Short mmCIF file of C-alpha atoms in Angstrom, two decimals:
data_model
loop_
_atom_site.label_atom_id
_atom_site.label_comp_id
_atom_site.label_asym_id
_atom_site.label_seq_id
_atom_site.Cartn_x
_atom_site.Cartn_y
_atom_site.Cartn_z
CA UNK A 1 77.02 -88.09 76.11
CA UNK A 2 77.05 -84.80 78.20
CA UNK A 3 77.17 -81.15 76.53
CA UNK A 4 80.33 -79.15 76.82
CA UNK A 5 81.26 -76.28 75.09
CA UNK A 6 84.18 -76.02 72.27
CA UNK A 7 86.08 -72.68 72.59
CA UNK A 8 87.60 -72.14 68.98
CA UNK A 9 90.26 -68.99 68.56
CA UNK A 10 91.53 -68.11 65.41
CA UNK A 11 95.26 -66.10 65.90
CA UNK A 12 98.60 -65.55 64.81
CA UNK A 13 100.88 -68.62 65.46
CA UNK A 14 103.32 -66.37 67.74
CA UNK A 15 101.28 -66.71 70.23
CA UNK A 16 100.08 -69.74 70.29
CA UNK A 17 102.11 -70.83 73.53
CA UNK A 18 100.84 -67.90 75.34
CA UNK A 19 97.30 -69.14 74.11
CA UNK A 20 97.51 -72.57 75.64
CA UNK A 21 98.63 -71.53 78.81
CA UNK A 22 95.53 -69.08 79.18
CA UNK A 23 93.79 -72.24 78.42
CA UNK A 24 95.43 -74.30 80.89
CA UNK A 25 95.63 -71.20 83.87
CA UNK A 26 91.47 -71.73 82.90
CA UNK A 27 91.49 -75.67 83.79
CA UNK A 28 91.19 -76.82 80.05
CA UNK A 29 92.20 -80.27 80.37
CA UNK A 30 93.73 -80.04 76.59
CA UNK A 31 93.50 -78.46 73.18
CA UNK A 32 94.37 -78.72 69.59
CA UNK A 33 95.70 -76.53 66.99
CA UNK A 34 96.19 -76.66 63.37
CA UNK A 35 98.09 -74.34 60.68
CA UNK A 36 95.65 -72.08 59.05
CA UNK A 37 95.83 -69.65 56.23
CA UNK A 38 93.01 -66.56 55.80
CA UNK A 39 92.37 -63.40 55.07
CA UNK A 40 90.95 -60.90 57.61
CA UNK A 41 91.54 -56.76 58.69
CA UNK A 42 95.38 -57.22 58.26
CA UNK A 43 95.54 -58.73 54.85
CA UNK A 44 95.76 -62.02 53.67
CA UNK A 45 97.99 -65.17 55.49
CA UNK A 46 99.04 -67.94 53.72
CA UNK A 47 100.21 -71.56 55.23
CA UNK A 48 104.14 -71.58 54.83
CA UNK A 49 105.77 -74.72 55.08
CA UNK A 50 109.18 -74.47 54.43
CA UNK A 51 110.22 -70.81 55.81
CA UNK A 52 111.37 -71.37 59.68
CA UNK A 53 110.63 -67.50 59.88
CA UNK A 54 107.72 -66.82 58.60
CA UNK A 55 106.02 -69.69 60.82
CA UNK A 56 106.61 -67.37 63.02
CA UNK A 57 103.62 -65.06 61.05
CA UNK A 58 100.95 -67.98 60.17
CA UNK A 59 97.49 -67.90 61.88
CA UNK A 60 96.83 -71.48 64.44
CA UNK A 61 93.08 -72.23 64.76
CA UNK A 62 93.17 -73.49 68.48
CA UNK A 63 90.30 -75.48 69.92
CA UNK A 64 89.78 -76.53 73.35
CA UNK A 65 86.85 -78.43 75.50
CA UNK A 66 85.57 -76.27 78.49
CA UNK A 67 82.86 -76.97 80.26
CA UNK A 68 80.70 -74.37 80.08
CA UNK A 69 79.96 -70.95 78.21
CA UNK A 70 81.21 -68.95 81.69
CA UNK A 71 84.75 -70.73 81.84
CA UNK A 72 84.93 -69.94 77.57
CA UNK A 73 83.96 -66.21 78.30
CA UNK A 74 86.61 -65.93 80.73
CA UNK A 75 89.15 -67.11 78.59
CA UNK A 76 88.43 -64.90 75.57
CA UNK A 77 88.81 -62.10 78.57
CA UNK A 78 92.09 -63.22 79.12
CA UNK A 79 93.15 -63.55 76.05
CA UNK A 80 91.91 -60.27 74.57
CA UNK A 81 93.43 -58.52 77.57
CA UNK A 82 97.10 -60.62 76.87
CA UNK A 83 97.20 -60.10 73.24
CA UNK A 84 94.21 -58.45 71.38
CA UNK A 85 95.71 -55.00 71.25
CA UNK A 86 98.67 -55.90 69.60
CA UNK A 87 97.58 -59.53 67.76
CA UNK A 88 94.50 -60.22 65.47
CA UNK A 89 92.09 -62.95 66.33
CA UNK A 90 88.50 -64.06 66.68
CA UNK A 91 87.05 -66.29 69.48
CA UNK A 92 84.04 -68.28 69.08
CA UNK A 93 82.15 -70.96 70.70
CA UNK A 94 80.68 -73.76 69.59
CA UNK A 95 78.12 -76.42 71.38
CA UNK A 96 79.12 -79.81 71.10
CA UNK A 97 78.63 -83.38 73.15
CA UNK A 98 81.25 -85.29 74.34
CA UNK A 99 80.93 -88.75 73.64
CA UNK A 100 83.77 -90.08 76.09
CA UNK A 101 83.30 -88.33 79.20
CA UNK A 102 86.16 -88.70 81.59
CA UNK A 103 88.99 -89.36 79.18
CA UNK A 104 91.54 -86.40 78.60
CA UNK A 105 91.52 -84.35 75.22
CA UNK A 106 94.56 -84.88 73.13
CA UNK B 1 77.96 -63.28 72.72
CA UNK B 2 75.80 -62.98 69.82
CA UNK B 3 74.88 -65.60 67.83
CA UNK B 4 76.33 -65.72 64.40
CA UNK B 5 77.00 -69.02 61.30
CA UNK B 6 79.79 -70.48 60.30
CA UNK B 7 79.88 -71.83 56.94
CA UNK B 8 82.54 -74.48 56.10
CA UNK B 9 83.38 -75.17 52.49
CA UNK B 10 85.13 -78.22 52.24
CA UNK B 11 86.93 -78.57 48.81
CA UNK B 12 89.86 -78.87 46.19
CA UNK B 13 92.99 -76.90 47.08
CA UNK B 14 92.71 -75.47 43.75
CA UNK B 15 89.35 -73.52 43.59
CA UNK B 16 90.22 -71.79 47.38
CA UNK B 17 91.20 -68.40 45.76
CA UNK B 18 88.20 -68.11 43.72
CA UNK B 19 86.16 -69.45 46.86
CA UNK B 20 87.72 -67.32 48.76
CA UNK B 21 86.24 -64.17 46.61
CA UNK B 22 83.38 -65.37 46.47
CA UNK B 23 82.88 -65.33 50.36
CA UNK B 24 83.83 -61.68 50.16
CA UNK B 25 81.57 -60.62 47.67
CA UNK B 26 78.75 -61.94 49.81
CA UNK B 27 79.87 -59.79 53.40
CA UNK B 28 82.35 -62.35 54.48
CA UNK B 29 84.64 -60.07 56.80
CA UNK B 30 87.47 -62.71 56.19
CA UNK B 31 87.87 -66.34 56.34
CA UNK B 32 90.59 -69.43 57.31
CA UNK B 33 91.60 -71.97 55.70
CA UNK B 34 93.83 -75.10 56.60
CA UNK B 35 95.30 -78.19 54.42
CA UNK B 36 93.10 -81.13 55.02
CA UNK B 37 93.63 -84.63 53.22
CA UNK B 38 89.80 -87.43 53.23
CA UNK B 39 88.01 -89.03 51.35
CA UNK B 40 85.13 -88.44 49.52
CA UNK B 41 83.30 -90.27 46.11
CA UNK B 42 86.38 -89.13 43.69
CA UNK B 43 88.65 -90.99 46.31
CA UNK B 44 91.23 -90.25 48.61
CA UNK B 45 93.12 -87.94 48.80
CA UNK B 46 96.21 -87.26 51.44
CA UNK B 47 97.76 -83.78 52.86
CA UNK B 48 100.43 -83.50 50.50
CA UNK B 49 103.50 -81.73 51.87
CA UNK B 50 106.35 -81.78 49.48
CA UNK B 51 105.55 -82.13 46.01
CA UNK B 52 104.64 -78.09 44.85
CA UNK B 53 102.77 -79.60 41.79
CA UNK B 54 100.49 -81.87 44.38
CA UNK B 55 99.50 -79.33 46.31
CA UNK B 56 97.09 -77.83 43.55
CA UNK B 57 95.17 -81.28 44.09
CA UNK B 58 94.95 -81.36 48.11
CA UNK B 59 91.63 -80.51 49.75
CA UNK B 60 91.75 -77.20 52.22
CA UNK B 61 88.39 -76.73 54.68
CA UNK B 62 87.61 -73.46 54.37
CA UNK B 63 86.14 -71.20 57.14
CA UNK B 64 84.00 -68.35 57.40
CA UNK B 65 81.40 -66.38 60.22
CA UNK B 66 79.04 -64.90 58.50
CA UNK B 67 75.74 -63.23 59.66
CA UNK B 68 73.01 -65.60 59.22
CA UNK B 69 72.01 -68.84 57.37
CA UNK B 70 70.65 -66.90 54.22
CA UNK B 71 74.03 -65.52 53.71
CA UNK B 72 75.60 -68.80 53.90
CA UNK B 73 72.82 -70.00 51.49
CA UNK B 74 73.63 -67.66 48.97
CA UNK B 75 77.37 -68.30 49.39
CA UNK B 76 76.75 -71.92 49.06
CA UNK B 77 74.67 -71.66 46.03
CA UNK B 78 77.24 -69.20 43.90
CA UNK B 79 79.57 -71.81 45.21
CA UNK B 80 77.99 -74.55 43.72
CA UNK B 81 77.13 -72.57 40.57
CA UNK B 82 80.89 -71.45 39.73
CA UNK B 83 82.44 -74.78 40.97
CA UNK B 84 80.41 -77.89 42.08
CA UNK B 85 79.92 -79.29 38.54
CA UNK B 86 83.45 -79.72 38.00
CA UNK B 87 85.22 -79.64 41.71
CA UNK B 88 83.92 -82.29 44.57
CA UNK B 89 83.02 -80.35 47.84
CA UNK B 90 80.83 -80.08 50.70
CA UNK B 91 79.22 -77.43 52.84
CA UNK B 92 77.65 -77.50 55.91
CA UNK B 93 77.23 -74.38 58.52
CA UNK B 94 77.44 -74.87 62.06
CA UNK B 95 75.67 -72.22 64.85
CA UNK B 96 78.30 -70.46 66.72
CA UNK B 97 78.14 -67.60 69.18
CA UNK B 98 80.73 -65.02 68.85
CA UNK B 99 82.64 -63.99 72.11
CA UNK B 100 84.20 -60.67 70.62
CA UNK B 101 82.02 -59.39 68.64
CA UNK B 102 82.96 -56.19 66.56
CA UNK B 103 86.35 -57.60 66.08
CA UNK B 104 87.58 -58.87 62.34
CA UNK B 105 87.89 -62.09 61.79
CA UNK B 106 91.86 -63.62 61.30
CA UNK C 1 69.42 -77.44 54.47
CA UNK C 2 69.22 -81.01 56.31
CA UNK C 3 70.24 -81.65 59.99
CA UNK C 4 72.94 -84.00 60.47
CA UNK C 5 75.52 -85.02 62.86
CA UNK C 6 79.60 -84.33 62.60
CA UNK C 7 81.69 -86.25 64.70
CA UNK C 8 84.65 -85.42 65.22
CA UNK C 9 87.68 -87.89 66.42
CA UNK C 10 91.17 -86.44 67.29
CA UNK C 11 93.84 -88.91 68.24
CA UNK C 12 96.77 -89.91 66.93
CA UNK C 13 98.50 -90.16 63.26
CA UNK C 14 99.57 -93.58 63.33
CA UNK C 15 95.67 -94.76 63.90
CA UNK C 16 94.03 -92.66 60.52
CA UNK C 17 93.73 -95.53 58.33
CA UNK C 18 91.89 -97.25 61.01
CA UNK C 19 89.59 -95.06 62.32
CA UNK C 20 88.72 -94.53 58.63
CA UNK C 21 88.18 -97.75 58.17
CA UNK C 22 85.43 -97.70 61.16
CA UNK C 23 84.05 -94.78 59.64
CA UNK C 24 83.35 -96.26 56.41
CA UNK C 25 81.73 -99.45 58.10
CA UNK C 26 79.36 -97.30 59.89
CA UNK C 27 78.66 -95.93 56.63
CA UNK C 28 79.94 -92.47 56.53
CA UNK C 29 80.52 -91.43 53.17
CA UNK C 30 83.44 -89.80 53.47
CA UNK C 31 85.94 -88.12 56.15
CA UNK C 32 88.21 -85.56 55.94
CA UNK C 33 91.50 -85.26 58.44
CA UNK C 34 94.18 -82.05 59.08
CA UNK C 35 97.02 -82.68 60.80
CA UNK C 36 96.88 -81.04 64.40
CA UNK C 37 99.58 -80.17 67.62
CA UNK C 38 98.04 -80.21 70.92
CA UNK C 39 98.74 -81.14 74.19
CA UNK C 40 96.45 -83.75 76.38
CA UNK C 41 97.29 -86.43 79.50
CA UNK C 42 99.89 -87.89 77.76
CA UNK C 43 102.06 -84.45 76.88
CA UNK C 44 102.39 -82.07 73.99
CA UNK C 45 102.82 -83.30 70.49
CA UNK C 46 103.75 -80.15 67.87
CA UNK C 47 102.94 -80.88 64.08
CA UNK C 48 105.80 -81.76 62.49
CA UNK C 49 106.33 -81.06 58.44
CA UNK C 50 109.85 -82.28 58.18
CA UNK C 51 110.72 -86.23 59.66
CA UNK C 52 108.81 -88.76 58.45
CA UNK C 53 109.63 -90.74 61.02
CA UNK C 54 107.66 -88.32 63.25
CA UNK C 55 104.72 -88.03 61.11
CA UNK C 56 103.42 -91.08 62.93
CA UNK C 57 103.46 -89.48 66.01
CA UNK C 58 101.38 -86.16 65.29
CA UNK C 59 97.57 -85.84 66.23
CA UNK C 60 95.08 -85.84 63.58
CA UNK C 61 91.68 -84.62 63.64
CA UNK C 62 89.30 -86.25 61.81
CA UNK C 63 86.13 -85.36 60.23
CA UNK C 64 83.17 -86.99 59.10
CA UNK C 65 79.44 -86.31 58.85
CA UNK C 66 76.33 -89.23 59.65
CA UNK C 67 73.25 -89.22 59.66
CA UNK C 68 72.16 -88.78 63.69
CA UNK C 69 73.77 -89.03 66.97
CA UNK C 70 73.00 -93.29 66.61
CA UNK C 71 75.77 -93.48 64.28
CA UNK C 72 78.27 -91.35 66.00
CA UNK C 73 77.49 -93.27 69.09
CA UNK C 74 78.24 -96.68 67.62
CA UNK C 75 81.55 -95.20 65.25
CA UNK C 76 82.79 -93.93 68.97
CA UNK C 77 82.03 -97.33 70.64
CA UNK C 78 83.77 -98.85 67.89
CA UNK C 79 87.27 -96.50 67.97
CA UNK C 80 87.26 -96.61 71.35
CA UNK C 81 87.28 -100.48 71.79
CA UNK C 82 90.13 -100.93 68.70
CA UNK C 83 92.41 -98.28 69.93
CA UNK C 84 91.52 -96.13 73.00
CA UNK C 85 93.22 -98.52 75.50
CA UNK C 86 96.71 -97.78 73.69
CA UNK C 87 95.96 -94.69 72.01
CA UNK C 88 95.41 -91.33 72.93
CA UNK C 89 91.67 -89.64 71.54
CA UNK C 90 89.03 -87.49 72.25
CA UNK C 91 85.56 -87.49 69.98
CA UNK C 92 82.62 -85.11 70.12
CA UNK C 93 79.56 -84.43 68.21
CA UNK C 94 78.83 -80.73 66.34
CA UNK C 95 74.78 -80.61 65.51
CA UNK C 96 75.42 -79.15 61.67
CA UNK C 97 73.25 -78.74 58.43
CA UNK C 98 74.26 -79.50 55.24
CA UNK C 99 73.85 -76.97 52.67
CA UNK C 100 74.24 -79.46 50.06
CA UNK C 101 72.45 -82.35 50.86
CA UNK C 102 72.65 -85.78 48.05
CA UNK C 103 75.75 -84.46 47.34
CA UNK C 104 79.16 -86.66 48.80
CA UNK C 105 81.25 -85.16 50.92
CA UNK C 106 85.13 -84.61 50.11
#
C-alpha cells in the first residue's frame, strides 16, 4: 500500500473534457466520472437520461489519483481559473491508499 | 484547505427527495447524488435504466460536505428516524479537506 | 460511529458479477456499484445508456465496506489474480466511519 491523494470535483458535465485535460496537463495518470444529480447555489440538477440536450446541463463527479496534496491544489487552481467564474463546482480531496501501486487508473 | 465531512447516505431511489430535505434543514449547502445499483440484506438490486416505474426502486448514493461529524450525526439520526425502519440504507462519513472553500457546493 | 475500511475497485462492466462474488467470500456484506466513464492506459471509455451491447464495455466502480485494511488487502489480492492480467482496474482504500453500525449496508 502507499498513500496518495484522491482529488474529487463536483461540476457541470459541459465541461467535463476541459476537466480531464487539466487533469492530464497535471500528470494524472487517469480518472473517473459518473452522472450526478444535486442541488447547490444554482438550483437543483437532476440525472437525465434520455434528453441528448440537456446532458449537456447534468453535473459529472470526476475523481482522479494524484500523488500528493500539492499536485491536487494545483489542479483546483487551474480549474477555478478555466471555469469557476462562469461554471459551478466544488473540489475536494480525499486521503486514500493505493493498494496496486504501479498499475494505471482506469 | 480546511478540513470539512462528507456524509454519504446510501439508499432507495425513492426516499432521495425527502433525504434530500432533510440534509438542508440541518446546514447542508447542497448535495449530489448519482444512480447506483448493490447489494445489501433485502438483495440486489441493479441500475435500472429504462423501465420509468423501476427507477422508484433503484438505490442513488447520496452526497453531502457538511461542517463537522455532529452535523452528520444529527443528519444521520433524523435519517434513520423518518426512514430506516421501512427503507434499507447505510451511512458512513468520510474526512475530506476542501480546496475552495467559500464556494457552494454543485 | 465505528472505524472501518471502504475499498473501492473500478474496472470494467463485464467483470461486476465477479468481483462481487470475491467480495462476498471475503465477507463483505454488501457492495454497491455506479456506472462510471474514464480514461486510463488502455484509452477512454464514456458511459453509455443506450447499446446494450456496449454496456459490457463501460467502467464500473464498485463499493463495499470491511472491517480493516486485512480484508481489503486479501479482496485486492484476490481481483487482481482472477482478472487484472486481462482486465483493466484500479482499487484503493478510504479510512471511513459508519454512522450506523449493526445495520447492513445497501
Amino acid at each position: 500500500m502507499h498513500a496518495a491523494t484522491k482529488i474529487v470535483i463536483i461540476t457541470e458535465r459541459s465541461i467535463l473534457d476541459g476537466v480531464a485535460e487539466i487533469l492530464e496537463e497535471h500528470g494524472a495518470t487517469g480518472y473517473t466520472y459518473t452522472a450526478a444529480g444535486g442541488k447547490g447555489a444554482r438550483g437543483k440538477r437532476r440525472i437525465d437520461r434520455t434528453a441528448q440536450v440537456s446532458s449537456l446541463r447534468e453535473n459529472v463527479k470526476i475523481e482522479a489519483i494524484v500523488p500528493d496534496h500539492d499536485v491536487a491544489e494545483r489542479i483546483t487552481e487551474a480549474v477555478v481559473a478555466a471555469y469557476f467564474d462562469d461554471y459551478s463546482g466544488i473540489t475536494y480531496v480525499v486521503p486514500v491508499e493505493i493498494l496496486r501501486p504501479g498499475k494505471f487508473q482506469v
